[in-house]
Coordinates of N, CA, C and O and ligand atoms in Angstrom, one line a residue:
X93 N -5.6 5.8 18.9 CA -5.8 4.9 17.8 C -7.3 4.9 17.5 O -8.2 4.7 18.3
X94 N -7.6 5.0 16.2 CA -8.9 5.0 15.7 C -9.4 3.6 15.7 O -8.7 2.6 15.5
X95 N -10.7 3.4 15.8 CA -11.4 2.1 15.7 C -11.6 1.8 14.2 O -12.5 2.4 13.6
X96 N -10.8 0.9 13.7 CA -10.9 0.6 12.2 C -11.5 -0.8 12.0 O -11.1 -1.8 12.5
X97 N -12.6 -0.8 11.2 CA -13.3 -2.0 10.9 C -12.9 -2.5 9.4 O -12.7 -1.6 8.6
X98 N -12.7 -3.7 9.2 CA -12.4 -4.2 7.9 C -13.6 -4.1 6.9 O -14.7 -4.6 7.3
X99 N -13.4 -3.5 5.8 CA -14.4 -3.5 4.8 C -14.1 -4.5 3.7 O -15.0 -5.2 3.3
X100 N -12.9 -4.5 3.2 CA -12.5 -5.4 2.2 C -11.1 -6.0 2.6 O -10.2 -5.3 2.8
X101 N -11.1 -7.3 2.8 CA -9.9 -7.9 3.3 C -8.9 -8.2 2.2 O -9.2 -8.0 1.0
X102 N -7.7 -8.5 2.5 CA -6.6 -8.6 1.6 C -6.8 -9.7 0.5 O -6.5 -9.5 -0.7
X103 N -7.4 -10.8 0.9 CA -7.7 -11.9 0.0 C -8.6 -11.5 -1.1 O -8.4 -11.7 -2.3
X104 N -9.7 -10.8 -0.7 CA -10.7 -10.4 -1.7 C -10.1 -9.3 -2.6 O -10.3 -9.3 -3.8
X105 N -9.4 -8.4 -2.0 CA -8.8 -7.3 -2.7 C -7.8 -7.8 -3.8 O -7.9 -7.5 -5.0
X106 N -6.9 -8.7 -3.3 CA -5.9 -9.3 -4.2 C -6.6 -10.1 -5.4 O -6.1 -10.0 -6.5
X107 N -7.7 -10.8 -5.0 CA -8.4 -11.6 -6.1 C -8.9 -10.7 -7.1 O -8.9 -11.0 -8.3
X108 N -9.5 -9.6 -6.7 CA -10.1 -8.6 -7.6 C -9.1 -7.9 -8.4 O -9.3 -7.7 -9.6
X109 N -7.9 -7.6 -7.8 CA -6.9 -6.9 -8.6 C -6.3 -7.9 -9.7 O -6.0 -7.5 -10.8
X110 N -6.3 -9.2 -9.3 CA -5.8 -10.2 -10.3 C -6.8 -10.2 -11.5 O -6.4 -10.2 -12.7
X111 N -8.1 -10.1 -11.2 CA -9.1 -10.1 -12.3 C -8.9 -8.8 -13.2 O -9.0 -8.9 -14.4
X112 N -8.7 -7.7 -12.5 CA -8.5 -6.5 -13.3 C -7.3 -6.6 -14.2 O -7.3 -6.2 -15.4
X113 N -6.2 -7.2 -13.7 CA -5.0 -7.4 -14.5 C -5.3 -8.3 -15.7 O -4.9 -7.9 -16.8
X114 N -6.1 -9.3 -15.5 CA -6.4 -10.2 -16.6 C -7.2 -9.5 -17.7 O -7.1 -9.7 -18.9
X115 N -8.2 -8.7 -17.2 CA -9.0 -7.9 -18.1 C -8.2 -6.9 -18.9 O -8.4 -6.8 -20.1
X116 N -7.2 -6.3 -18.2 CA -6.4 -5.3 -18.9 C -5.5 -6.1 -20.0 O -5.4 -5.6 -21.1
X117 N -5.0 -7.2 -19.6 CA -4.2 -8.0 -20.6 C -5.0 -8.3 -21.8 O -4.5 -8.2 -22.9
X118 N -6.2 -8.7 -21.6 CA -7.1 -9.0 -22.7 C -7.4 -7.8 -23.6 O -7.3 -7.8 -24.8
X119 N -7.6 -6.6 -23.0 CA -8.0 -5.4 -23.7 C -6.8 -4.8 -24.4 O -7.0 -4.1 -25.4
X120 N -5.6 -5.1 -24.0 CA -4.4 -4.5 -24.5 C -3.4 -5.6 -25.1 O -2.2 -5.5 -25.1
X121 N -4.0 -6.6 -25.7 CA -3.2 -7.8 -26.1 C -2.1 -7.4 -27.0 O -2.2 -6.7 -28.0
X122 N -0.9 -7.7 -26.6 CA 0.3 -7.4 -27.4 C 0.8 -6.0 -27.4 O 1.8 -5.6 -28.1
X123 N 0.1 -5.2 -26.6 CA 0.5 -3.8 -26.5 C 1.3 -3.4 -25.3 O 1.2 -4.1 -24.2
X124 N 2.1 -2.4 -25.4 CA 2.8 -1.9 -24.3 C 1.9 -0.9 -23.6 O 1.2 -0.2 -24.2
X125 N 1.9 -0.9 -22.2 CA 1.0 -0.1 -21.4 C 1.9 0.8 -20.5 O 2.9 0.4 -20.0
X126 N 1.4 2.1 -20.4 CA 2.1 2.9 -19.3 C 1.0 3.1 -18.2 O -0.1 3.7 -18.5
X127 N 1.4 2.7 -17.0 CA 0.5 3.0 -15.9 C 1.0 4.3 -15.2 O 2.2 4.4 -14.9
X128 N 0.1 5.2 -15.1 CA 0.4 6.5 -14.4 C -0.3 6.5 -13.1 O -1.5 6.7 -13.0
X129 N 0.5 6.3 -12.0 CA -0.1 6.3 -10.7 C -0.2 7.7 -10.1 O 0.7 8.5 -10.2
X130 N -1.3 8.0 -9.4 CA -1.4 9.2 -8.7 C -1.0 9.1 -7.3 O -1.6 8.2 -6.5
X131 N 0.0 9.8 -6.9 CA 0.6 9.7 -5.6 C -0.3 10.4 -4.5 O -0.9 11.3 -4.9
X132 N -0.3 9.9 -3.3 CA 0.5 8.7 -2.9 C -0.4 7.5 -2.8 O 0.1 6.3 -2.8
X133 N -1.7 7.7 -2.8 CA -2.6 6.6 -2.4 C -2.6 5.4 -3.4 O -3.1 4.4 -3.0
X134 N -2.2 5.6 -4.6 CA -2.4 4.5 -5.6 C -1.2 3.5 -5.5 O -1.3 2.5 -6.2
X135 N -0.2 3.7 -4.7 CA 1.0 2.9 -4.9 C 0.9 1.4 -4.7 O 1.4 0.6 -5.4
X136 N 0.1 1.1 -3.6 CA 0.0 -0.4 -3.3 C -0.9 -1.0 -4.4 O -0.5 -2.1 -4.9
X137 N -1.9 -0.4 -4.8 CA -2.8 -0.9 -5.9 C -2.0 -1.0 -7.2 O -2.1 -2.0 -7.9
X138 N -1.3 0.0 -7.5 CA -0.5 0.1 -8.8 C 0.5 -1.1 -8.8 O 0.6 -1.8 -9.8
X139 N 1.2 -1.3 -7.7 CA 2.2 -2.3 -7.7 C 1.6 -3.7 -7.9 O 2.1 -4.5 -8.7
X140 N 0.5 -3.9 -7.2 CA -0.1 -5.2 -7.4 C -0.8 -5.4 -8.7 O -0.8 -6.5 -9.3
X141 N -1.4 -4.3 -9.2 CA -2.0 -4.4 -10.6 C -0.9 -4.7 -11.6 O -1.1 -5.6 -12.5
X142 N 0.2 -4.0 -11.5 CA 1.3 -4.2 -12.5 C 1.8 -5.7 -12.5 O 2.1 -6.2 -13.5
X143 N 1.9 -6.3 -11.3 CA 2.4 -7.6 -11.2 C 1.4 -8.6 -11.9 O 1.9 -9.7 -12.3
X144 N 0.2 -8.2 -12.1 CA -0.8 -9.1 -12.7 C -1.1 -8.8 -14.1 O -2.1 -9.3 -14.7
X145 N -0.2 -8.0 -14.7 CA -0.3 -7.8 -16.2 C 1.0 -8.3 -16.8 O 2.1 -7.9 -16.4
X146 N 0.9 -9.2 -17.8 CA 2.1 -9.7 -18.4 C 2.6 -8.9 -19.6 O 3.7 -9.3 -20.2
X147 N 1.9 -7.9 -20.0 CA 2.4 -7.0 -21.1 C 3.6 -6.3 -20.7 O 4.0 -6.3 -19.5
X148 N 4.3 -5.6 -21.6 CA 5.3 -4.7 -21.2 C 4.6 -3.5 -20.5 O 3.7 -2.9 -21.1
X149 N 5.1 -3.2 -19.3 CA 4.4 -2.2 -18.5 C 5.4 -1.1 -18.1 O 6.4 -1.5 -17.4
X150 N 5.2 0.1 -18.5 CA 6.0 1.2 -18.0 C 5.3 1.9 -16.8 O 4.0 1.9 -16.8
X151 N 6.0 2.4 -15.9 CA 5.4 3.1 -14.7 C 5.8 4.6 -14.7 O 7.0 4.9 -15.0
X152 N 4.9 5.4 -14.4 CA 5.2 6.8 -14.1 C 4.2 7.3 -13.0 O 3.2 6.6 -12.7
X153 N 4.5 8.5 -12.5 CA 3.7 9.0 -11.4 C 3.5 10.4 -11.5 O 4.3 11.2 -12.0
X154 N 2.3 10.8 -10.9 CA 2.0 12.3 -10.8 C 1.6 12.5 -9.4 O 1.0 11.6 -8.7
X155 N 1.8 13.7 -8.9 CA 1.3 14.1 -7.6 C 0.5 15.4 -7.8 O 1.1 16.4 -8.3
X156 N -0.8 15.4 -7.5 CA -1.6 16.5 -7.7 C -2.4 16.9 -6.4 O -2.7 16.0 -5.7
X157 N -2.6 18.1 -6.3 CA -3.5 18.6 -5.2 C -4.7 19.2 -5.8 O -4.6 20.0 -6.7
X158 N -5.9 18.8 -5.3 CA -7.1 19.5 -5.8 C -7.6 20.5 -4.8 O -7.3 20.4 -3.6
X159 N -8.2 21.5 -5.3 CA -8.7 22.6 -4.4 C -10.2 22.2 -4.1 O -11.0 22.4 -4.9
X160 N -10.4 21.6 -3.0 CA -11.7 21.1 -2.7 C -12.6 22.2 -2.2 O -12.2 23.2 -1.7
X161 N -13.9 22.0 -2.5 CA -14.9 23.0 -2.0 C -14.9 24.3 -2.9 O -15.5 25.3 -2.6
X162 N -14.1 24.3 -3.9 CA -14.0 25.4 -4.8 C -15.0 25.2 -6.0 O -15.6 24.2 -6.2
X163 N -15.0 26.2 -6.9 CA -15.9 26.1 -8.1 C -15.4 24.9 -8.9 O -14.2 24.6 -8.9
X164 N -16.3 24.4 -9.7 CA -15.9 23.3 -10.6 C -14.9 23.7 -11.6 O -14.2 22.8 -12.2
X165 N -14.7 25.0 -11.8 CA -13.7 25.4 -12.8 C -12.3 25.4 -12.1 O -11.3 25.6 -12.7
X166 N -12.3 25.2 -10.8 CA -11.1 25.2 -10.0 C -10.1 24.3 -10.6 O -10.4 23.2 -11.1
X167 N -8.8 24.6 -10.5 CA -7.8 23.8 -11.1 C -7.1 22.9 -10.1 O -7.4 22.9 -9.0
X168 N -6.2 22.1 -10.6 CA -5.4 21.3 -9.7 C -4.0 21.9 -9.8 O -3.5 22.4 -10.7
X169 N -3.3 21.7 -8.7 CA -1.9 22.0 -8.6 C -1.1 20.8 -8.9 O -1.3 19.7 -8.3
X170 N -0.1 20.8 -9.8 CA 0.7 19.7 -10.1 C 2.0 19.8 -9.2 O 2.8 20.7 -9.5
X171 N 2.1 19.0 -8.3 CA 3.3 19.0 -7.4 C 4.4 18.2 -8.1 O 5.6 18.5 -7.9
X172 N 4.0 17.1 -8.8 CA 5.0 16.3 -9.5 C 4.3 15.9 -10.8 O 3.3 15.3 -10.8
X173 N 5.0 16.1 -11.9 CA 4.5 15.7 -13.2 C 5.1 14.4 -13.6 O 6.0 13.9 -13.0
X174 N 4.5 13.7 -14.6 CA 5.1 12.5 -15.1 C 6.5 12.8 -15.7 O 6.7 13.9 -16.1
X175 N 7.3 11.8 -15.7 CA 8.7 12.1 -16.1 C 8.9 11.9 -17.6 O 9.6 12.6 -18.3
X176 N 8.2 10.8 -18.2 CA 8.5 10.5 -19.6 C 7.4 10.9 -20.5 O 6.2 11.1 -20.0
X177 N 7.7 11.1 -21.8 CA 6.7 11.4 -22.7 C 5.6 10.3 -22.9 O 6.0 9.1 -22.9
X178 N 4.4 10.6 -23.0 CA 3.3 9.6 -23.2 C 2.7 9.8 -24.6 O 1.7 9.1 -24.9
X179 N 3.4 10.6 -25.4 CA 2.9 10.8 -26.8 C 2.8 9.5 -27.5 O 3.8 8.7 -27.6
X180 N 1.6 9.1 -28.1 CA 1.4 7.9 -28.8 C 1.4 6.6 -28.0 O 1.3 5.5 -28.5
X181 N 1.4 6.8 -26.6 CA 1.4 5.6 -25.8 C 0.0 5.3 -25.3 O -0.9 6.1 -25.3
X182 N -0.2 4.0 -24.9 CA -1.5 3.6 -24.3 C -1.3 3.7 -22.8 O -0.6 2.9 -22.2
X183 N -2.1 4.6 -22.3 CA -1.9 5.0 -20.9 C -3.1 4.7 -20.0 O -4.2 4.8 -20.5
X184 N -2.8 4.1 -18.9 CA -3.9 3.9 -17.9 C -3.6 4.7 -16.6 O -2.5 4.5 -16.0
X185 N -4.4 5.6 -16.3 CA -4.3 6.4 -15.0 C -4.7 5.4 -13.9 O -5.8 4.8 -13.9
X186 N -3.9 5.3 -12.8 CA -4.2 4.4 -11.7 C -4.5 5.3 -10.5 O -3.6 6.0 -10.0
X187 N -5.7 5.1 -9.9 CA -6.1 6.0 -8.8 C -6.5 5.1 -7.6 O -6.9 3.9 -7.9
X188 N -6.4 5.6 -6.4 CA -6.8 4.8 -5.3 C -8.4 4.8 -5.1 O -9.0 3.7 -5.0
X189 N -9.0 6.0 -5.2 CA -10.4 6.1 -5.0 C -11.0 7.3 -5.7 O -10.3 8.3 -5.8
X190 N -12.1 7.1 -6.3 CA -12.8 8.2 -7.0 C -14.0 8.6 -6.1 O -14.8 7.8 -5.9
X191 N -13.9 9.8 -5.7 CA -15.0 10.4 -4.8 C -15.8 11.3 -5.6 O -16.7 10.8 -6.3
X192 N -15.6 12.6 -5.6 CA -16.4 13.5 -6.4 C -16.0 13.4 -7.9 O -16.8 13.7 -8.7
X193 N -14.8 13.0 -8.1 CA -14.3 12.8 -9.5 C -13.6 14.1 -10.0 O -13.1 14.1 -11.1
X194 N -13.5 15.1 -9.2 CA -12.9 16.4 -9.6 C -11.4 16.2 -9.9 O -10.9 16.7 -11.0
X195 N -10.7 15.6 -9.0 CA -9.2 15.4 -9.2 C -9.0 14.7 -10.5 O -8.2 15.2 -11.4
X196 N -9.6 13.6 -10.7 CA -9.4 12.8 -11.9 C -9.8 13.5 -13.2 O -9.1 13.4 -14.2
X197 N -10.9 14.2 -13.2 CA -11.3 14.9 -14.4 C -10.3 15.9 -14.8 O -10.0 16.1 -16.0
X198 N -9.6 16.6 -13.9 CA -8.5 17.5 -14.2 C -7.3 16.8 -14.7 O -6.7 17.2 -15.7
X199 N -7.0 15.7 -14.1 CA -5.8 14.9 -14.5 C -6.0 14.4 -16.0 O -5.1 14.4 -16.8
X200 N -7.3 13.9 -16.2 CA -7.6 13.4 -17.6 C -7.4 14.5 -18.6 O -6.7 14.3 -19.6
X201 N -8.0 15.7 -18.3 CA -7.8 16.8 -19.3 C -6.3 17.2 -19.5 O -5.9 17.4 -20.6
X202 N -5.6 17.2 -18.4 CA -4.2 17.5 -18.5 C -3.4 16.5 -19.3 O -2.6 16.9 -20.2
X203 N -3.6 15.2 -19.0 CA -2.8 14.2 -19.7 C -3.2 14.1 -21.2 O -2.4 13.7 -22.0
X204 N -4.5 14.4 -21.5 CA -4.9 14.3 -22.9 C -4.1 15.3 -23.8 O -3.9 15.0 -25.0
X205 N -3.8 16.4 -23.2 CA -3.0 17.4 -23.9 C -1.6 16.8 -24.3 O -0.9 17.4 -25.2
X206 N -1.2 15.8 -23.7 CA 0.1 15.2 -24.0 C 0.0 14.1 -25.1 O 1.0 13.4 -25.3
X207 N -1.1 14.1 -25.8 CA -1.4 13.2 -26.9 C -1.0 11.7 -26.8 O -0.3 11.2 -27.6
X208 N -1.5 11.1 -25.7 CA -1.4 9.6 -25.7 C -2.2 9.0 -26.8 O -3.2 9.6 -27.3
X209 N -1.9 7.8 -27.2 CA -2.7 7.1 -28.2 C -4.1 6.7 -27.6 O -5.1 6.8 -28.3
X210 N -4.1 6.3 -26.3 CA -5.3 6.1 -25.6 C -5.1 6.4 -24.1 O -4.0 6.4 -23.6
X211 N -6.2 6.7 -23.5 CA -6.2 7.0 -22.0 C -7.3 6.4 -21.3 O -8.5 6.7 -21.6
X212 N -7.0 5.5 -20.4 CA -8.1 4.8 -19.7 C -7.9 5.0 -18.2 O -6.8 5.5 -17.8
X213 N -8.9 4.7 -17.4 CA -8.8 4.9 -15.9 C -9.0 3.6 -15.2 O -9.9 2.8 -15.5
X214 N -8.1 3.3 -14.2 CA -8.3 2.2 -13.3 C -8.3 2.7 -11.9 O -7.4 3.5 -11.5
X215 N -9.3 2.4 -11.1 CA -9.4 2.8 -9.8 C -9.6 1.6 -8.9 O -10.4 0.7 -9.2
X216 N -9.0 1.6 -7.7 CA -9.2 0.5 -6.7 C -10.6 0.6 -6.2 O -11.3 -0.5 -6.1
X217 N -11.0 1.8 -5.8 CA -12.4 2.0 -5.2 C -13.1 3.1 -5.9 O -12.5 4.0 -6.4
X218 N -14.4 3.1 -5.8 CA -15.2 4.2 -6.3 C -16.4 4.4 -5.4 O -17.0 3.4 -4.9
X219 N -16.7 5.6 -5.1 CA -17.9 6.0 -4.3 C -18.9 6.7 -5.3 O -18.9 7.9 -5.3
X220 N -19.7 5.9 -6.0 CA -20.6 6.5 -7.1 C -21.6 7.5 -6.5 O -21.9 8.5 -7.2
X221 N -22.0 7.3 -5.3 CA -23.0 8.2 -4.7 C -22.5 9.6 -4.5 O -23.2 10.6 -4.2
X222 N -21.1 9.8 -4.5 CA -20.5 11.0 -4.2 C -20.1 11.8 -5.4 O -19.6 13.0 -5.4
X223 N -20.4 11.2 -6.6 CA -19.8 11.8 -7.8 C -20.5 13.2 -8.1 O -21.7 13.3 -8.1
X224 N -19.6 14.1 -8.5 CA -20.1 15.5 -8.9 C -19.7 15.7 -10.4 O -20.3 16.6 -11.0
X225 N -18.7 15.0 -10.8 CA -18.3 15.2 -12.2 C -18.3 13.8 -12.8 O -17.8 12.8 -12.3
X226 N -19.0 13.7 -14.0 CA -19.2 12.5 -14.7 C -17.8 12.0 -15.3 O -17.2 12.8 -16.0
X227 N -17.4 10.8 -15.0 CA -16.2 10.3 -15.5 C -16.4 8.9 -16.0 O -17.1 8.1 -15.3
X228 N -15.9 8.5 -17.1 CA -16.0 7.1 -17.6 C -14.8 6.4 -17.0 O -13.6 6.6 -17.3
X229 N -15.1 5.4 -16.1 CA -14.1 4.7 -15.4 C -14.1 3.3 -16.0 O -15.1 2.6 -16.1
X230 N -12.9 2.9 -16.6 CA -12.8 1.6 -17.3 C -12.6 0.4 -16.4 O -13.2 -0.6 -16.7
X231 N -11.9 0.5 -15.4 CA -11.6 -0.6 -14.5 C -11.8 -0.2 -13.0 O -11.1 0.8 -12.5
X232 N -12.8 -0.8 -12.4 CA -13.1 -0.5 -11.0 C -12.9 -1.7 -10.1 O -13.5 -2.8 -10.4
X233 N -12.1 -1.6 -9.1 CA -12.0 -2.7 -8.1 C -13.3 -3.0 -7.4 O -13.9 -4.1 -7.6
X234 N -13.7 -2.1 -6.6 CA -14.9 -2.2 -5.9 C -15.7 -0.9 -5.8 O -15.0 0.2 -5.6
X235 N -17.0 -0.9 -5.9 CA -17.8 0.2 -5.6 C -18.2 0.1 -4.2 O -18.7 -0.9 -3.7
X236 N -18.0 1.2 -3.5 CA -18.4 1.2 -2.0 C -19.4 2.3 -1.7 O -19.5 3.3 -2.5
X237 N -20.0 2.2 -0.6 CA -20.9 3.3 -0.1 C -20.1 4.4 0.4 O -18.9 4.3 0.5
X238 N -20.8 5.4 0.8 CA -20.1 6.6 1.3 C -19.6 6.5 2.7 O -20.2 7.0 3.6
X239 N -18.4 5.8 2.8 CA -17.7 5.7 4.0 C -16.3 6.2 3.8 O -15.8 6.1 2.7
X240 N -15.7 6.7 4.9 CA -14.3 7.2 4.8 C -13.4 5.9 5.0 O -13.4 5.3 6.1
X241 N -12.7 5.6 4.0 CA -11.9 4.4 4.0 C -10.4 4.6 4.1 O -9.9 5.7 3.6
X242 N -9.7 3.7 4.7 CA -8.2 3.8 4.8 C -7.6 2.5 4.5 O -8.3 1.5 4.4
X243 N -6.3 2.5 4.3 CA -5.5 1.2 4.1 C -5.2 1.0 2.6 O -5.8 1.7 1.8
X244 N -4.3 0.1 2.4 CA -3.9 -0.2 1.0 C -3.6 1.1 0.2 O -3.9 1.3 -0.9
X245 N -2.9 2.0 0.9 CA -2.5 3.3 0.3 C -3.3 4.5 0.7 O -2.8 5.6 0.7
X246 N -4.5 4.2 1.1 CA -5.4 5.3 1.5 C -5.1 5.8 3.0 O -4.9 4.9 3.8
X247 N -5.2 7.1 3.2 CA -4.8 7.6 4.5 C -5.9 8.4 5.2 O -6.8 8.8 4.5
X248 N -5.7 8.5 6.5 CA -6.4 9.5 7.2 C -5.3 10.3 7.9 O -4.6 9.8 8.7
X249 N -5.2 11.6 7.5 CA -4.1 12.4 8.0 C -2.7 11.7 7.9 O -1.9 11.7 8.9
X250 N -2.5 11.1 6.8 CA -1.2 10.4 6.5 C -1.0 9.1 7.2 O 0.1 8.5 7.1
X251 N -2.0 8.7 8.0 CA -1.8 7.4 8.7 C -2.6 6.3 8.0 O -3.5 6.6 7.2
X252 N -2.2 5.1 8.3 CA -3.0 3.9 7.8 C -2.7 3.5 6.4 O -3.4 2.5 5.9
X253 N -1.8 4.1 5.7 CA -1.6 3.8 4.3 C -1.1 2.3 4.2 O -1.3 1.6 3.2
X254 N -0.4 1.9 5.2 CA 0.2 0.6 5.2 C -0.6 -0.6 5.7 O -0.2 -1.7 5.7
X255 N -1.9 -0.3 6.0 CA -2.8 -1.4 6.4 C -3.0 -2.4 5.2 O -3.2 -1.9 4.1
X256 N -2.9 -3.7 5.4 CA -3.0 -4.6 4.3 C -4.4 -5.0 4.0 O -4.7 -6.1 3.5
X257 N -5.4 -4.1 4.2 CA -6.8 -4.3 3.9 C -7.4 -2.9 3.8 O -6.8 -1.9 4.2
X258 N -8.6 -2.8 3.2 CA -9.4 -1.6 3.2 C -10.3 -1.6 4.5 O -11.1 -2.5 4.7
X259 N -10.1 -0.6 5.3 CA -10.9 -0.5 6.5 C -11.7 0.9 6.5 O -11.4 1.7 5.7
X260 N -12.6 1.0 7.4 CA -13.3 2.3 7.6 C -13.3 2.6 9.1 O -13.2 1.8 9.9
X261 N -13.3 3.9 9.3 CA -13.2 4.4 10.6 C -14.6 4.7 11.2 O -15.4 5.3 10.6
X262 N -14.8 4.0 12.3 CA -16.2 4.1 12.9 C -16.4 5.5 13.6 O -15.4 6.0 14.2
Ligands
LIG53 P1 -12.1 13.5 -5.7 O1 -11.5 14.6 -6.5 O2 -13.2 14.0 -4.8 O3 -12.6 12.3 -6.5 O4 -11.0 13.0 -4.7 C1 -10.4 11.8 -4.7 C2 -9.3 11.9 -3.7 O5 -9.7 12.2 -2.4 C3 -8.7 10.5 -3.6 O6 -7.6 10.3 -4.5 C4 -8.2 10.4 -2.2 O7 -6.9 11.0 -2.0 C5 -9.2 11.3 -1.4 N1 -10.3 10.5 -0.8 C6 -11.6 10.4 -1.2 N2 -12.3 9.6 -0.4 C7 -11.4 9.1 0.5 C8 -11.5 8.1 1.5 O8 -12.6 7.6 1.8 N3 -10.4 7.8 2.2 C9 -9.2 8.4 1.9 N4 -9.0 9.3 0.9 C10 -10.1 9.6 0.2
LIG54 MG1 -5.6 10.5 -4.2

């Protein structure tokens, strides 16, 4: 068992997700929204975010693998694509954490080709000091320092996704 310390507890996390939901409601007043979650890490955040948005909300999912340590031109592999058309829709990509930004920048490029009306990004966590690709992130739960974090969907070798808080491994 790894020694895991709490970085952001559930109460703080839930309060922040509620705020993001209210912000999204304001920004999309009267509009239908499609949340596209990136599997698997985003599922807890996505579920709680969706609960806190009173608009009509559609859900879809993508599963992508990035080739890390490769050239910036490196592509992503799409293991699972979204199921429904997003043409003309207002889409928010929902991510667990943005690290280098490579994964998300490829997903953005890919989804833009599907002609959504708008495309924004919501992430539970961001590590700005690690960024290699510039991305405009519209909704950020928390900015954190360069620590390896787990919980609330985030894993270490597929473990700890079910922790009800964000922790880091010492
Ligand atoms: P990026 O392409 O470097 O931004 O990679 C982002 C992806 O790396 C995230 O969606 C996570 O799956 C994974 N990741 C990055 N940092 C962490 C972390 O601290 N804990 C768990 N997964 C992480
Ligand atoms: Mg991920």
